[in-house]
Amino acid sequence: MPLLITLISILFLLVLITRFKVNPFVALLLAAGFVGIASGMPLVKVVDSIKDGMGGTLGFIAIVLALGTMLGKMMAESGGAERIARTLIRLFGEKNVHWAMMFVAFIVGIPVFFQVGFVLLIPLVITIARQTGVSLLKIGIPLIAGLSIVHGIVPPHPAAMAAVDLFQADVGKTILLSIIVALPAAIIAGPLYGSWIGKRIQTSISPELAAQMAEPKDERELPGFGITVFTVLLPVFLMLLATVADVTLPKEDALRQWADFIGSPITSLLIAVIISFWTLGFNRGFTKDDILKFTNDCLAPTATILLVIGAGGAFNKVLLNSGVGDYIAELAKASAISPILLGWLIAALIRVATGSATVSMMTAAGIVGPIALQVPGTSPELLVLATGSGSLILSHVNDSGFWLIKEYFNMSVQDTLKSWTVMETILSVVAIILIMALSLVV
């Protein structure tokens, strides 16, 4: 019966989102309520579980999301993303410009959402394609591959950070393992597949869209490469530093305690944001009023993703408190399937059905989370990566990202399926293969 309740709740969730177009936030709350009531929980406890789950998740992720968004906004407004792109393109040369774009996306994608990073960097892709005569897709696919894989599995991105919290994973280890997985996946799905598909699909950006794009800034207006990279990657370095301290120093050591404090996601992002106010703000000629406007304006678009992640946390809490999660964990322990593979499969199925990477990752984390607590030897860090990689697979017409790529690259639906959809699937499949390989040693 508990398994049937879980399956019905997932089906209920999918029907609400895909058939009736219910907002994912509302759909997740309804699914959580259904699980609680159907499993026989006292009604008051159902409500309390939803409140506790949402509050517990957002108490952490809301701060991380707000700070990460501010850091991304400072990088965008200062021209830092453009500086990183120009420098790497100069280093790689015109013949290898598609490789440069992948690394640009990998770095720029760390503090910004996929859509923001894409809109930020697509004018450079267009400019380079025009100047070099290289296929638009050959340059563009590596860009979106780098942005997509970082968005899906690399903290401090919101869904990945929420999964870290739900699985009780170590954030530093997760970052380290995610980079080991993400780089090879991005290389195969980006420059390699992009070079192949770029010869088979000829496309160009629409004149109407090109007219709306901001012109690249003058070289003298851009911040330095070193200071930009330092600012963007500072939180990642601090989080990794905390992990190194945890491995090398005893628990009561004062240096380790300071490293853990400075390297926590909240503190490290706060430090980076404050530093960005100077390096990418005052140092670039912006006033305190400009910076206040940037940090205010960037928060509004985060409301939807924040609510969906919170509702995912509520769904997870109800599954745990109802006993359904424990039952699934017992089934997983008795079966031969790896919890890591199970997390990937559940996230992949929900992604295909709903089109939402965030919904699929949060739902899969809620279902597989109890397993991480009960199955010995299961790495919570790899579970984060598995659900994240599963949430990327087979993006199609029910995903807003599909239409974003289609319109910007001026492609037909068929060509978008051949390029974007296949690229996303390659990312997901290569990632889970690498994750399963890592599970043999981690």
mmCIF file of C-alpha atoms in Angstrom, residues 58-337:
data_model
loop_
_atom_site.group_PDB
_atom_site.id
_atom_site.type_symbol
_atom_site.label_atom_id
_atom_site.label_comp_id
_atom_site.label_asym_id
_atom_site.label_seq_id
_atom_site.Cartn_x
_atom_site.Cartn_y
_atom_site.Cartn_z
ATOM 1 C CA LEU A 58 13.866 27.332 2.544
ATOM 2 C CA GLY A 59 15.640 28.340 5.756
ATOM 3 C CA PHE A 60 18.848 27.262 4.081
ATOM 4 C CA ILE A 61 18.223 27.483 0.354
ATOM 5 C CA ALA A 62 16.532 30.914 0.333
ATOM 6 C CA ILE A 63 19.709 32.540 1.652
ATOM 7 C CA VAL A 64 21.938 30.644 -0.789
ATOM 8 C CA LEU A 65 19.657 31.437 -3.721
ATOM 9 C CA ALA A 66 19.455 35.153 -2.904
ATOM 10 C CA LEU A 67 23.229 35.531 -2.461
ATOM 11 C CA GLY A 68 24.053 33.473 -5.560
ATOM 12 C CA THR A 69 21.642 35.526 -7.651
ATOM 13 C CA MET A 70 23.211 38.788 -6.435
ATOM 14 C CA LEU A 71 26.695 37.519 -7.320
ATOM 15 C CA GLY A 72 25.484 36.581 -10.793
ATOM 16 C CA LYS A 73 23.857 39.974 -11.262
ATOM 17 C CA MET A 74 27.051 41.807 -10.319
ATOM 18 C CA MET A 75 28.982 39.714 -12.833
ATOM 19 C CA ALA A 76 26.437 40.422 -15.563
ATOM 20 C CA GLU A 77 26.188 44.177 -15.013
ATOM 21 C CA SER A 78 29.952 44.691 -14.722
ATOM 22 C CA GLY A 79 30.754 42.819 -17.947
ATOM 23 C CA GLY A 80 32.639 40.140 -16.015
ATOM 24 C CA ALA A 81 31.076 37.327 -18.045
ATOM 25 C CA GLU A 82 32.120 39.017 -21.265
ATOM 26 C CA ARG A 83 35.675 39.461 -19.960
ATOM 27 C CA ILE A 84 35.950 35.737 -19.106
ATOM 28 C CA ALA A 85 34.622 34.820 -22.545
ATOM 29 C CA ARG A 86 36.953 37.132 -24.469
ATOM 30 C CA THR A 87 40.041 36.036 -22.535
ATOM 31 C CA LEU A 88 39.410 32.311 -22.967
ATOM 32 C CA ILE A 89 38.570 32.730 -26.648
ATOM 33 C CA ARG A 90 41.851 34.610 -27.123
ATOM 34 C CA LEU A 91 43.741 31.829 -25.317
ATOM 35 C CA PHE A 92 42.119 28.980 -27.237
ATOM 36 C CA GLY A 93 42.212 30.661 -30.662
ATOM 37 C CA GLU A 94 39.574 30.825 -33.385
ATOM 38 C CA LYS A 95 39.939 27.168 -34.423
ATOM 39 C CA ASN A 96 39.146 25.994 -30.886
ATOM 40 C CA VAL A 97 36.578 28.644 -30.071
ATOM 41 C CA HIS A 98 33.913 25.984 -29.358
ATOM 42 C CA TRP A 99 36.115 24.575 -26.572
ATOM 43 C CA ALA A 100 36.549 28.066 -25.160
ATOM 44 C CA MET A 101 32.779 28.579 -25.028
ATOM 45 C CA MET A 102 32.326 25.396 -22.997
ATOM 46 C CA PHE A 103 34.834 26.549 -20.367
ATOM 47 C CA VAL A 104 33.310 30.044 -20.382
ATOM 48 C CA ALA A 105 29.897 28.516 -19.653
ATOM 49 C CA PHE A 106 31.361 26.292 -16.965
ATOM 50 C CA ILE A 107 32.803 29.259 -15.069
ATOM 51 C CA VAL A 108 30.030 31.778 -15.728
ATOM 52 C CA GLY A 109 27.342 29.173 -14.986
ATOM 53 C CA ILE A 110 28.429 28.658 -11.382
ATOM 54 C CA PRO A 111 26.723 31.742 -9.892
ATOM 55 C CA VAL A 112 23.866 32.236 -12.423
ATOM 56 C CA PHE A 113 20.756 30.372 -13.590
ATOM 57 C CA PHE A 114 20.863 28.582 -16.933
ATOM 58 C CA GLN A 115 18.547 31.082 -18.637
ATOM 59 C CA VAL A 116 20.484 34.068 -17.268
ATOM 60 C CA GLY A 117 23.850 32.653 -18.344
ATOM 61 C CA PHE A 118 22.487 31.838 -21.785
ATOM 62 C CA VAL A 119 21.016 35.286 -22.433
ATOM 63 C CA LEU A 120 24.218 36.831 -21.042
ATOM 64 C CA LEU A 121 26.568 34.935 -23.376
ATOM 65 C CA ILE A 122 24.530 34.330 -26.547
ATOM 66 C CA PRO A 123 25.482 37.746 -28.057
ATOM 67 C CA LEU A 124 29.140 36.652 -27.882
ATOM 68 C CA VAL A 125 28.287 33.385 -29.644
ATOM 69 C CA ILE A 126 26.577 35.323 -32.440
ATOM 70 C CA THR A 127 29.471 37.770 -32.767
ATOM 71 C CA ILE A 128 32.092 35.001 -32.873
ATOM 72 C CA ALA A 129 30.093 33.002 -35.422
ATOM 73 C CA ARG A 130 29.875 36.063 -37.687
ATOM 74 C CA GLN A 131 33.568 36.942 -37.350
ATOM 75 C CA THR A 132 34.970 33.429 -37.786
ATOM 76 C CA GLY A 133 32.416 31.855 -40.109
ATOM 77 C CA VAL A 134 32.116 28.900 -37.698
ATOM 78 C CA SER A 135 28.705 27.182 -37.475
ATOM 79 C CA LEU A 136 26.392 28.802 -34.932
ATOM 80 C CA LEU A 137 25.532 25.413 -33.407
ATOM 81 C CA LYS A 138 29.177 24.339 -33.241
ATOM 82 C CA ILE A 139 29.802 27.290 -30.894
ATOM 83 C CA GLY A 140 26.367 27.376 -29.259
ATOM 84 C CA ILE A 141 26.003 23.714 -28.235
ATOM 85 C CA PRO A 142 29.190 23.751 -26.091
ATOM 86 C CA LEU A 143 27.901 26.921 -24.416
ATOM 87 C CA ILE A 144 24.536 25.438 -23.436
ATOM 88 C CA ALA A 145 26.131 22.085 -22.507
ATOM 89 C CA GLY A 146 28.445 23.814 -20.025
ATOM 90 C CA LEU A 147 25.641 25.935 -18.573
ATOM 91 C CA SER A 148 23.204 23.017 -18.338
ATOM 92 C CA ILE A 149 25.453 20.514 -16.553
ATOM 93 C CA VAL A 150 26.623 23.120 -14.028
ATOM 94 C CA HIS A 151 23.012 24.173 -13.426
ATOM 95 C CA GLY A 152 21.972 20.542 -12.907
ATOM 96 C CA ILE A 153 24.602 19.087 -10.592
ATOM 97 C CA VAL A 154 27.137 21.636 -9.323
ATOM 98 C CA PRO A 155 26.483 23.462 -6.005
ATOM 99 C CA PRO A 156 25.775 26.269 -5.179
ATOM 100 C CA HIS A 157 22.946 26.012 -7.731
ATOM 101 C CA PRO A 158 19.602 25.983 -5.867
ATOM 102 C CA ALA A 159 18.255 22.496 -6.719
ATOM 103 C CA ALA A 160 21.681 20.907 -6.170
ATOM 104 C CA MET A 161 22.077 22.715 -2.840
ATOM 105 C CA ALA A 162 18.566 21.654 -1.789
ATOM 106 C CA ALA A 163 19.453 18.033 -2.638
ATOM 107 C CA VAL A 164 22.682 18.378 -0.617
ATOM 108 C CA ASP A 165 20.528 19.436 2.329
ATOM 109 C CA LEU A 166 17.954 16.640 1.858
ATOM 110 C CA PHE A 167 20.571 13.910 1.435
ATOM 111 C CA GLN A 168 22.717 15.350 4.268
ATOM 112 C CA ALA A 169 25.682 15.411 1.878
ATOM 113 C CA ASP A 170 28.955 17.264 2.348
ATOM 114 C CA VAL A 171 28.871 20.316 0.081
ATOM 115 C CA GLY A 172 32.639 20.416 -0.536
ATOM 116 C CA LYS A 173 32.789 16.752 -1.543
ATOM 117 C CA THR A 174 29.727 17.253 -3.734
ATOM 118 C CA ILE A 175 31.395 20.163 -5.557
ATOM 119 C CA LEU A 176 34.590 18.163 -6.080
ATOM 120 C CA LEU A 177 32.772 15.073 -7.382
ATOM 121 C CA SER A 178 30.401 17.176 -9.500
ATOM 122 C CA ILE A 179 33.334 18.791 -11.326
ATOM 123 C CA ILE A 180 34.857 15.334 -11.949
ATOM 124 C CA VAL A 181 31.542 14.247 -13.509
ATOM 125 C CA ALA A 182 30.484 17.506 -15.167
ATOM 126 C CA LEU A 183 33.628 18.280 -17.189
ATOM 127 C CA PRO A 184 33.775 15.001 -19.200
ATOM 128 C CA ALA A 185 29.992 15.100 -19.715
ATOM 129 C CA ALA A 186 30.174 18.704 -20.978
ATOM 130 C CA ILE A 187 33.095 17.857 -23.296
ATOM 131 C CA ILE A 188 31.253 14.941 -24.939
ATOM 132 C CA ALA A 189 27.875 16.689 -25.203
ATOM 133 C CA GLY A 190 29.400 20.104 -26.004
ATOM 134 C CA PRO A 191 32.431 20.499 -28.280
ATOM 135 C CA LEU A 192 32.375 16.902 -29.577
ATOM 136 C CA TYR A 193 28.659 16.560 -30.280
ATOM 137 C CA GLY A 194 28.402 20.254 -31.217
ATOM 138 C CA SER A 195 31.056 19.828 -33.923
ATOM 139 C CA TRP A 196 29.166 16.828 -35.333
ATOM 140 C CA ILE A 197 25.652 18.305 -35.294
ATOM 141 C CA GLY A 198 26.897 21.736 -36.426
ATOM 142 C CA LYS A 199 27.781 20.252 -39.826
ATOM 143 C CA ARG A 200 24.299 18.774 -40.238
ATOM 144 C CA ILE A 201 22.049 21.651 -39.110
ATOM 145 C CA GLN A 202 22.557 25.092 -40.628
ATOM 146 C CA THR A 203 20.941 27.904 -38.712
ATOM 147 C CA SER A 204 21.293 31.613 -38.015
ATOM 148 C CA ILE A 205 19.816 33.915 -35.420
ATOM 149 C CA SER A 206 16.670 35.785 -36.428
ATOM 150 C CA PRO A 207 17.226 39.469 -37.378
ATOM 151 C CA GLU A 208 14.483 40.537 -34.933
ATOM 152 C CA LEU A 209 16.211 38.849 -32.014
ATOM 153 C CA ALA A 210 19.639 40.075 -33.057
ATOM 154 C CA ALA A 211 18.351 43.655 -33.049
ATOM 155 C CA GLN A 212 17.280 43.323 -29.402
ATOM 156 C CA MET A 213 20.659 42.109 -28.162
ATOM 157 C CA ALA A 214 23.025 44.406 -26.378
ATOM 158 C CA GLU A 215 26.234 45.140 -28.229
ATOM 159 C CA PRO A 216 29.422 43.789 -26.626
ATOM 160 C CA LYS A 217 31.167 46.382 -24.465
ATOM 161 C CA ASP A 218 34.378 48.140 -25.340
ATOM 162 C CA GLU A 219 37.471 46.272 -24.092
ATOM 163 C CA ARG A 220 38.389 49.133 -21.751
ATOM 164 C CA GLU A 221 34.992 49.000 -20.037
ATOM 165 C CA LEU A 222 35.418 45.412 -18.841
ATOM 166 C CA PRO A 223 36.841 44.287 -15.468
ATOM 167 C CA GLY A 224 40.082 42.288 -15.345
ATOM 168 C CA PHE A 225 40.013 38.536 -16.007
ATOM 169 C CA GLY A 226 41.837 37.574 -12.814
ATOM 170 C CA ILE A 227 39.685 39.623 -10.452
ATOM 171 C CA THR A 228 36.477 38.420 -12.154
ATOM 172 C CA VAL A 229 37.395 34.730 -11.908
ATOM 173 C CA PHE A 230 38.573 35.210 -8.317
ATOM 174 C CA THR A 231 35.255 36.809 -7.330
ATOM 175 C CA VAL A 232 33.068 34.228 -9.068
ATOM 176 C CA LEU A 233 34.964 31.153 -7.863
ATOM 177 C CA LEU A 234 35.706 32.404 -4.328
ATOM 178 C CA PRO A 235 32.712 30.616 -2.708
ATOM 179 C CA VAL A 236 33.654 27.342 -4.432
ATOM 180 C CA PHE A 237 37.251 27.602 -3.163
ATOM 181 C CA LEU A 238 36.089 28.396 0.392
ATOM 182 C CA MET A 239 33.683 25.429 0.433
ATOM 183 C CA LEU A 240 36.404 23.101 -0.836
ATOM 184 C CA LEU A 241 38.789 24.503 1.777
ATOM 185 C CA ALA A 242 36.327 23.543 4.526
ATOM 186 C CA THR A 243 36.184 19.980 3.176
ATOM 187 C CA VAL A 244 39.994 19.739 3.167
ATOM 188 C CA ALA A 245 40.047 20.980 6.786
ATOM 189 C CA ASP A 246 37.438 18.373 7.776
ATOM 190 C CA VAL A 247 39.598 15.599 6.309
ATOM 191 C CA THR A 248 42.972 16.753 7.655
ATOM 192 C CA LEU A 249 42.252 18.369 11.044
ATOM 193 C CA PRO A 250 40.693 16.977 14.252
ATOM 194 C CA LYS A 251 37.121 18.022 15.007
ATOM 195 C CA GLU A 252 37.997 20.178 18.042
ATOM 196 C CA ASP A 253 40.739 22.089 16.184
ATOM 197 C CA ALA A 254 40.013 25.852 16.154
ATOM 198 C CA LEU A 255 41.356 26.216 12.589
ATOM 199 C CA ARG A 256 38.933 23.557 11.350
ATOM 200 C CA GLN A 257 36.023 25.283 13.083
ATOM 201 C CA TRP A 258 36.921 28.581 11.414
ATOM 202 C CA ALA A 259 37.333 26.830 8.052
ATOM 203 C CA ASP A 260 33.890 25.215 8.454
ATOM 204 C CA PHE A 261 32.369 28.589 9.329
ATOM 205 C CA ILE A 262 33.968 30.475 6.429
ATOM 206 C CA GLY A 263 33.432 27.548 4.042
ATOM 207 C CA SER A 264 29.740 27.061 4.763
ATOM 208 C CA PRO A 265 27.616 27.884 1.678
ATOM 209 C CA ILE A 266 25.955 30.860 3.378
ATOM 210 C CA THR A 267 29.134 32.471 4.724
ATOM 211 C CA SER A 268 31.228 31.844 1.592
ATOM 212 C CA LEU A 269 28.576 33.292 -0.706
ATOM 213 C CA LEU A 270 28.055 36.284 1.574
ATOM 214 C CA ILE A 271 31.818 36.986 1.527
ATOM 215 C CA ALA A 272 31.898 36.706 -2.284
ATOM 216 C CA VAL A 273 28.885 39.019 -2.708
ATOM 217 C CA ILE A 274 30.386 41.688 -0.436
ATOM 218 C CA ILE A 275 33.705 41.487 -2.302
ATOM 219 C CA SER A 276 31.833 41.697 -5.648
ATOM 220 C CA PHE A 277 30.306 45.014 -4.559
ATOM 221 C CA TRP A 278 33.844 46.396 -4.736
ATOM 222 C CA THR A 279 35.579 44.356 -7.472
ATOM 223 C CA LEU A 280 32.628 44.343 -9.898
ATOM 224 C CA GLY A 281 30.766 47.346 -8.526
ATOM 225 C CA PHE A 282 32.528 50.412 -7.097
ATOM 226 C CA ASN A 283 35.718 49.484 -8.947
ATOM 227 C CA ARG A 284 33.776 49.629 -12.251
ATOM 228 C CA GLY A 285 32.302 53.051 -11.554
ATOM 229 C CA PHE A 286 28.931 51.969 -10.144
ATOM 230 C CA THR A 287 27.458 53.962 -7.259
ATOM 231 C CA LYS A 288 25.904 52.539 -4.090
ATOM 232 C CA ASP A 289 22.463 53.340 -5.589
ATOM 233 C CA ASP A 290 23.327 51.314 -8.705
ATOM 234 C CA ILE A 291 24.375 48.322 -6.605
ATOM 235 C CA LEU A 292 21.241 48.592 -4.471
ATOM 236 C CA LYS A 293 19.117 48.574 -7.638
ATOM 237 C CA PHE A 294 20.975 45.535 -9.051
ATOM 238 C CA THR A 295 20.541 43.520 -5.855
ATOM 239 C CA ASN A 296 16.856 44.464 -5.564
ATOM 240 C CA ASP A 297 15.958 43.797 -9.190
ATOM 241 C CA CYS A 298 17.587 40.371 -9.388
ATOM 242 C CA LEU A 299 15.578 38.823 -6.544
ATOM 243 C CA ALA A 300 12.080 38.997 -8.067
ATOM 244 C CA PRO A 301 12.643 36.318 -10.770
ATOM 245 C CA THR A 302 13.835 33.823 -8.128
ATOM 246 C CA ALA A 303 10.426 33.585 -6.417
ATOM 247 C CA THR A 304 9.072 30.737 -8.564
ATOM 248 C CA ILE A 305 12.077 28.453 -8.268
ATOM 249 C CA LEU A 306 12.290 29.172 -4.540
ATOM 250 C CA LEU A 307 8.657 28.160 -3.984
ATOM 251 C CA VAL A 308 9.026 24.980 -6.065
ATOM 252 C CA ILE A 309 12.108 23.946 -4.076
ATOM 253 C CA GLY A 310 10.270 24.685 -0.816
ATOM 254 C CA ALA A 311 7.268 22.604 -1.899
ATOM 255 C CA GLY A 312 9.684 19.811 -2.854
ATOM 256 C CA GLY A 313 11.026 19.949 0.701
ATOM 257 C CA ALA A 314 7.448 19.714 2.031
ATOM 258 C CA PHE A 315 6.787 16.646 -0.153
ATOM 259 C CA ASN A 316 9.987 15.064 1.167
ATOM 260 C CA LYS A 317 9.022 15.723 4.809
ATOM 261 C CA VAL A 318 5.563 14.189 4.406
ATOM 262 C CA LEU A 319 7.075 11.098 2.779
ATOM 263 C CA LEU A 320 9.403 10.723 5.767
ATOM 264 C CA ASN A 321 6.787 11.379 8.475
ATOM 265 C CA SER A 322 4.141 9.157 6.873
ATOM 266 C CA GLY A 323 6.426 6.134 6.865
ATOM 267 C CA VAL A 324 6.192 5.807 3.089
ATOM 268 C CA GLY A 325 9.838 6.785 2.734
ATOM 269 C CA ASP A 326 10.941 4.105 5.189
ATOM 270 C CA TYR A 327 8.928 1.496 3.291
ATOM 271 C CA ILE A 328 10.576 2.488 -0.008
ATOM 272 C CA ALA A 329 13.965 2.343 1.683
ATOM 273 C CA GLU A 330 13.254 -1.211 2.900
ATOM 274 C CA LEU A 331 12.221 -2.238 -0.615
ATOM 275 C CA ALA A 332 15.397 -0.727 -2.066
ATOM 276 C CA LYS A 333 17.520 -2.557 0.502
ATOM 277 C CA ALA A 334 15.873 -5.865 -0.418
ATOM 278 C CA SER A 335 16.206 -5.291 -4.170
ATOM 279 C CA ALA A 336 19.326 -5.420 -6.306
ATOM 280 C CA ILE A 337 18.931 -1.923 -7.776
#
